[in-house]
Structure formats: structure tokens, C-alpha cells
XYZ file of N, CA, C and O in Angstrom:
404
model
N -43.123 -61.203 -11.727
C -42.185 -62.270 -12.019
C -41.556 -62.074 -13.388
O -40.363 -62.219 -13.561
N -42.353 -61.743 -14.383
C -41.835 -61.638 -15.742
C -40.819 -60.510 -15.893
O -39.856 -60.645 -16.610
N -40.997 -59.397 -15.211
C -40.045 -58.301 -15.353
C -38.756 -58.575 -14.607
O -37.714 -58.055 -14.968
N -38.768 -59.407 -13.562
C -37.560 -59.714 -12.811
C -36.568 -60.543 -13.608
O -35.368 -60.470 -13.393
N -37.039 -61.368 -14.511
C -36.164 -62.255 -15.277
C -35.857 -61.738 -16.668
O -35.009 -62.285 -17.353
N -36.549 -60.725 -17.108
C -36.371 -60.211 -18.461
C -34.934 -59.847 -18.768
O -34.218 -59.326 -17.940
N -34.511 -60.157 -19.987
C -33.183 -59.812 -20.450
C -32.113 -60.825 -20.100
O -31.007 -60.756 -20.611
N -32.410 -61.777 -19.251
C -31.415 -62.780 -18.868
C -31.204 -63.788 -19.994
O -32.056 -63.993 -20.841
N -30.062 -64.435 -19.969
C -29.750 -65.473 -20.947
C -30.235 -66.813 -20.420
O -29.939 -67.185 -19.285
N -30.995 -67.528 -21.233
C -31.488 -68.852 -20.901
C -30.731 -69.851 -21.771
O -30.854 -69.834 -22.986
N -29.892 -70.697 -21.140
C -29.078 -71.670 -21.872
C -29.885 -72.944 -22.086
O -30.315 -73.584 -21.128
N -30.082 -73.318 -23.360
C -30.929 -74.447 -23.710
C -30.154 -75.541 -24.413
O -29.366 -75.268 -25.319
N -30.391 -76.787 -24.019
C -29.898 -77.953 -24.746
C -31.096 -78.530 -25.492
O -32.183 -78.640 -24.933
N -30.911 -78.875 -26.755
C -32.014 -79.379 -27.576
C -31.600 -80.707 -28.188
O -30.461 -80.873 -28.632
N -32.526 -81.659 -28.205
C -32.282 -82.925 -28.888
C -33.298 -83.083 -30.005
O -34.402 -82.546 -29.936
N -32.898 -83.799 -31.030
C -33.767 -84.012 -32.173
C -34.845 -85.029 -31.820
O -34.543 -86.172 -31.486
N -36.087 -84.582 -31.844
C -37.230 -85.432 -31.561
C -38.261 -85.149 -32.640
O -38.746 -84.022 -32.771
N -38.564 -86.180 -33.435
C -39.480 -86.002 -34.556
C -40.734 -85.261 -34.132
O -41.337 -85.577 -33.110
N -41.087 -84.257 -34.888
C -42.278 -83.415 -34.704
C -42.141 -82.381 -33.594
O -42.925 -81.456 -33.518
N -41.164 -82.503 -32.709
C -41.011 -81.533 -31.630
C -39.869 -80.554 -31.881
O -40.011 -79.368 -31.654
N -38.729 -81.069 -32.317
C -37.563 -80.228 -32.595
C -36.657 -80.950 -33.579
O -36.300 -82.110 -33.352
N -36.336 -80.271 -34.664
C -35.487 -80.849 -35.699
C -34.431 -79.843 -36.124
O -34.729 -78.663 -36.304
N -33.194 -80.304 -36.315
C -32.170 -79.397 -36.849
C -32.310 -79.276 -38.361
O -32.722 -80.215 -39.028
N -32.018 -78.112 -38.887
C -32.007 -77.902 -40.335
C -30.661 -77.287 -40.706
O -29.898 -76.859 -39.843
N -30.389 -77.234 -41.994
C -29.134 -76.648 -42.467
C -29.227 -75.134 -42.623
O -28.216 -74.479 -42.832
N -30.442 -74.597 -42.549
C -30.626 -73.168 -42.757
C -31.016 -72.467 -41.452
O -31.886 -72.928 -40.727
N -30.354 -71.363 -41.181
C -30.667 -70.559 -40.010
C -31.742 -69.544 -40.386
O -31.583 -68.808 -41.357
N -32.836 -69.538 -39.640
C -33.926 -68.590 -39.859
C -33.438 -67.191 -39.492
O -33.028 -66.951 -38.354
N -33.484 -66.279 -40.439
C -32.999 -64.915 -40.197
C -33.808 -64.191 -39.129
O -33.312 -63.283 -38.479
N -35.062 -64.590 -38.940
C -35.903 -63.970 -37.913
C -35.661 -64.565 -36.531
O -36.016 -63.964 -35.535
N -35.060 -65.781 -36.488
C -34.796 -66.473 -35.220
C -33.402 -67.105 -35.249
O -33.245 -68.296 -35.087
N -32.376 -66.289 -35.425
C -31.027 -66.855 -35.570
C -30.510 -67.545 -34.317
O -29.621 -68.389 -34.402
N -31.049 -67.226 -33.153
C -30.588 -67.828 -31.905
C -30.851 -69.325 -31.857
O -30.255 -70.030 -31.055
N -31.709 -69.852 -32.728
C -32.000 -71.285 -32.757
C -31.001 -72.059 -33.610
O -31.043 -73.288 -33.648
N -30.111 -71.382 -34.299
C -29.066 -72.048 -35.099
C -29.619 -73.132 -36.022
O -29.017 -74.180 -36.195
N -30.798 -72.880 -36.587
C -31.391 -73.826 -37.528
C -32.392 -74.803 -36.937
O -33.006 -75.567 -37.668
N -32.584 -74.815 -35.635
C -33.570 -75.715 -35.021
C -34.976 -75.200 -35.309
O -35.241 -74.004 -35.209
N -35.890 -76.110 -35.649
C -37.287 -75.762 -35.914
C -38.191 -76.774 -35.212
O -37.759 -77.867 -34.857
N -39.454 -76.399 -35.008
C -40.424 -77.306 -34.420
C -41.220 -76.630 -33.320
O -41.052 -75.450 -33.031
N -42.088 -77.406 -32.694
C -42.979 -76.867 -31.680
C -42.216 -76.428 -30.421
O -42.561 -75.416 -29.816
N -41.180 -77.160 -30.020
C -40.443 -76.774 -28.810
C -39.743 -75.423 -28.971
O -39.867 -74.562 -28.093
N -39.025 -75.192 -30.076
C -38.464 -73.848 -30.252
C -39.540 -72.760 -30.317
O -39.361 -71.671 -29.775
N -40.669 -73.051 -30.950
C -41.742 -72.054 -31.059
C -42.314 -71.709 -29.681
O -42.545 -70.536 -29.371
N -42.532 -72.719 -28.843
C -43.069 -72.470 -27.499
C -42.057 -71.686 -26.669
O -42.413 -70.768 -25.922
N -40.778 -72.032 -26.780
C -39.749 -71.304 -26.029
C -39.673 -69.849 -26.478
O -39.444 -68.961 -25.660
N -39.849 -69.591 -27.762
C -39.884 -68.203 -28.236
C -41.048 -67.453 -27.612
O -40.902 -66.319 -27.164
N -42.223 -68.094 -27.579
C -43.388 -67.451 -26.956
C -43.109 -67.125 -25.493
O -43.441 -66.040 -25.014
N -42.481 -68.056 -24.790
C -42.143 -67.828 -23.389
C -41.135 -66.691 -23.254
O -41.306 -65.795 -22.429
N -40.098 -66.718 -24.068
C -39.036 -65.699 -23.982
C -39.593 -64.300 -24.201
O -39.207 -63.356 -23.511
N -40.508 -64.162 -25.149
C -41.030 -62.840 -25.474
C -42.166 -62.410 -24.559
O -42.678 -61.304 -24.681
N -42.535 -63.264 -23.586
C -43.518 -62.870 -22.577
C -42.868 -62.004 -21.499
O -43.554 -61.355 -20.723
N -41.533 -62.000 -21.448
C -40.795 -61.216 -20.458
C -40.497 -59.820 -20.996
O -40.426 -59.610 -22.201
N -40.309 -58.883 -20.094
C -39.940 -57.518 -20.452
C -38.672 -57.150 -19.714
O -38.698 -57.064 -18.487
N -37.560 -56.930 -20.391
C -37.335 -57.227 -21.809
C -37.313 -58.735 -22.035
O -37.231 -59.501 -21.066
N -37.383 -59.177 -23.287
C -37.425 -60.618 -23.564
C -36.174 -61.342 -23.061
O -35.109 -60.745 -22.930
N -36.336 -62.626 -22.773
C -35.186 -63.466 -22.440
C -34.313 -63.624 -23.679
O -34.807 -63.579 -24.805
N -33.043 -63.810 -23.477
C -32.123 -64.106 -24.570
C -31.885 -65.610 -24.566
O -31.356 -66.146 -23.595
N -32.301 -66.292 -25.626
C -32.148 -67.736 -25.704
C -30.798 -68.074 -26.314
O -30.401 -67.498 -27.324
N -30.096 -68.999 -25.705
C -28.797 -69.445 -26.181
C -28.814 -70.960 -26.279
O -28.873 -71.658 -25.261
N -28.805 -71.481 -27.495
C -28.815 -72.923 -27.703
C -27.381 -73.429 -27.649
O -26.529 -72.983 -28.403
N -27.118 -74.356 -26.729
C -25.771 -74.900 -26.567
C -25.572 -76.069 -27.525
O -26.532 -76.711 -27.955
N -24.337 -76.338 -27.863
C -24.017 -77.484 -28.718
C -24.125 -78.762 -27.909
O -23.702 -78.824 -26.759
N -24.674 -79.776 -28.500
C -24.766 -81.063 -27.831
C -26.003 -81.194 -26.972
O -26.832 -80.293 -26.895
N -26.127 -82.337 -26.333
C -27.302 -82.631 -25.517
C -26.899 -82.619 -24.055
O -26.961 -81.591 -23.405
N -26.419 -83.690 -23.527
C -25.938 -83.702 -22.147
C -24.409 -83.695 -22.169
O -23.792 -84.147 -23.117
N -23.812 -83.176 -21.111
C -22.355 -83.075 -21.070
C -21.721 -84.435 -20.775
O -22.368 -85.335 -20.207
N -20.473 -84.590 -21.158
C -19.746 -85.834 -20.882
C -19.691 -86.116 -19.386
O -19.864 -87.263 -18.960
N -19.460 -85.072 -18.589
C -19.355 -85.287 -17.142
C -20.678 -85.771 -16.554
O -20.687 -86.635 -15.671
N -21.797 -85.277 -17.035
C -23.092 -85.750 -16.528
C -23.389 -87.163 -17.024
O -23.975 -87.972 -16.309
N -22.951 -87.493 -18.244
C -23.149 -88.854 -18.745
C -22.295 -89.863 -17.987
O -22.658 -91.033 -17.892
N -21.174 -89.419 -17.426
C -20.370 -90.312 -16.582
C -21.095 -90.596 -15.266
O -21.046 -91.710 -14.752
N -21.777 -89.585 -14.735
C -22.512 -89.750 -13.476
C -23.788 -90.560 -13.692
O -24.178 -91.364 -12.858
N -24.454 -90.340 -14.839
C -25.699 -91.039 -15.174
C -25.481 -91.751 -16.510
O -25.971 -91.306 -17.545
N -24.747 -92.869 -16.513
C -24.373 -93.508 -17.772
C -25.525 -94.164 -18.530
O -25.439 -94.361 -19.728
N -26.627 -94.463 -17.880
C -27.718 -95.180 -18.525
C -28.686 -94.332 -19.313
O -29.498 -94.860 -20.065
N -28.636 -93.016 -19.157
C -29.638 -92.173 -19.814
C -29.094 -90.773 -20.087
O -28.810 -90.023 -19.145
N -28.973 -90.433 -21.368
C -28.542 -89.069 -21.702
C -29.611 -88.059 -21.306
O -29.317 -86.898 -21.041
N -30.864 -88.502 -21.236
C -31.962 -87.629 -20.833
C -31.819 -87.243 -19.363
O -31.898 -86.070 -19.002
N -31.596 -88.240 -18.505
C -31.393 -87.965 -17.085
C -30.113 -87.173 -16.884
O -30.042 -86.288 -16.027
N -29.097 -87.454 -17.703
C -27.846 -86.690 -17.623
C -28.097 -85.222 -17.954
O -27.517 -84.329 -17.330
N -28.971 -84.936 -18.917
C -29.286 -83.546 -19.258
C -29.996 -82.863 -18.089
O -29.716 -81.706 -17.778
N -30.879 -83.590 -17.423
C -31.546 -83.035 -16.237
C -30.505 -82.770 -15.147
O -30.567 -81.748 -14.455
N -29.525 -83.644 -15.023
C -28.433 -83.419 -14.073
C -27.683 -82.141 -14.439
O -27.298 -81.366 -13.557
N -27.469 -81.908 -15.744
C -26.810 -80.673 -16.183
C -27.576 -79.432 -15.719
O -26.970 -78.417 -15.373
N -28.885 -79.512 -15.695
C -29.687 -78.392 -15.179
C -29.434 -78.234 -13.683
O -29.212 -77.122 -13.195
N -29.439 -79.350 -12.971
C -29.264 -79.310 -11.514
C -27.939 -78.690 -11.098
O -27.871 -77.985 -10.092
N -26.884 -78.931 -11.880
C -25.563 -78.404 -11.514
C -25.255 -77.074 -12.194
O -24.170 -76.533 -12.033
N -26.215 -76.537 -12.960
C -26.053 -75.208 -13.533
C -25.398 -75.135 -14.900
O -25.081 -74.045 -15.374
N -25.215 -76.283 -15.568
C -24.648 -76.241 -16.915
C -25.642 -75.682 -17.928
O -25.256 -74.980 -18.858
N -26.902 -76.040 -17.778
C -27.977 -75.583 -18.658
C -29.114 -75.040 -17.804
O -29.227 -75.356 -16.624
N -29.988 -74.274 -18.438
C -31.205 -73.816 -17.765
C -32.399 -74.687 -18.135
O -33.372 -74.764 -17.383
N -32.351 -75.333 -19.308
C -33.447 -76.201 -19.736
C -32.937 -77.184 -20.788
O -32.028 -76.879 -21.549
N -33.541 -78.366 -20.788
C -33.302 -79.376 -21.817
C -34.618 -79.539 -22.561
O -35.648 -79.841 -21.950
N -34.597 -79.333 -23.873
C -35.817 -79.418 -24.661
C -35.886 -80.765 -25.365
O -35.032 -81.091 -26.182
N -36.885 -81.545 -25.021
C -37.093 -82.857 -25.608
C -38.419 -83.397 -25.126
O -39.148 -82.736 -24.386
N -38.740 -84.601 -25.552
C -39.994 -85.220 -25.094
C -39.691 -86.164 -23.934
O -39.414 -87.314 -24.093
N -39.722 -85.603 -22.736
C -39.390 -86.363 -21.531
C -40.559 -87.217 -21.086
O -41.707 -86.819 -21.195
N -40.236 -88.386 -20.562
C -41.232 -89.323 -20.042
C -40.929 -89.579 -18.578
O -39.760 -89.686 -18.191
N -41.954 -89.737 -17.786
C -41.765 -90.126 -16.383
C -41.482 -91.622 -16.371
O -42.252 -92.411 -16.923
N -40.367 -91.992 -15.761
C -40.011 -93.402 -15.675
C -39.756 -93.781 -14.220
O -39.425 -92.916 -13.405
N -39.916 -95.053 -13.890
C -39.707 -95.471 -12.499
C -38.244 -95.399 -12.096
O -37.356 -95.396 -12.854
């Protein structure tokens, strides 16, 4: 499984969640693909990306959920981001998701 996906681009949407992912003004020269994002979620995604041969290429997109998904799911930008995954806009949304009724 890991060799079949290696080298592909994984498009990620990230939201600021205290202790999990935070934007900074400085881009880490060792991890420039994060565009300044730091925290446990970026670190775990790096570990996952480098488990593949060749490693996955992580691409952090600007913003959280798209306007079109927020129009479809106006009550929750989180659910809208999941909708973005379903329709192929993103491959993953990084945040602290909760199961809700």
C-alpha cells in the first residue's frame, strides 16, 4: 500500500486549533511545505508522508473550507471542509473534529 501512493501530492486544509496546529510568521526551512504551520497535526502528517516510498508531497491549501461547500453546509465550516474532501477539493482537513449528532 505504501509504495502505491508514494510521491503523490496530498492537498491539506488546516485550521488553527490551540495545541494541535498554529500558524506562525516564520517558515521552517526544514519543512517549508507547511508555510509556517506548527503543532502536533503537522508533525503527525510529516511522519505519515515519510512512511511512503517515495514520500508523499504535502501541499497546504489557503483557507479552511471553500465558499461553495460553505454554501451547501452553511452551519458548519468543519462539515463543509469534510464536504470538500468528498468532492475532491482537498485530500484531508486537519483539525480537532468531534462526532456530533
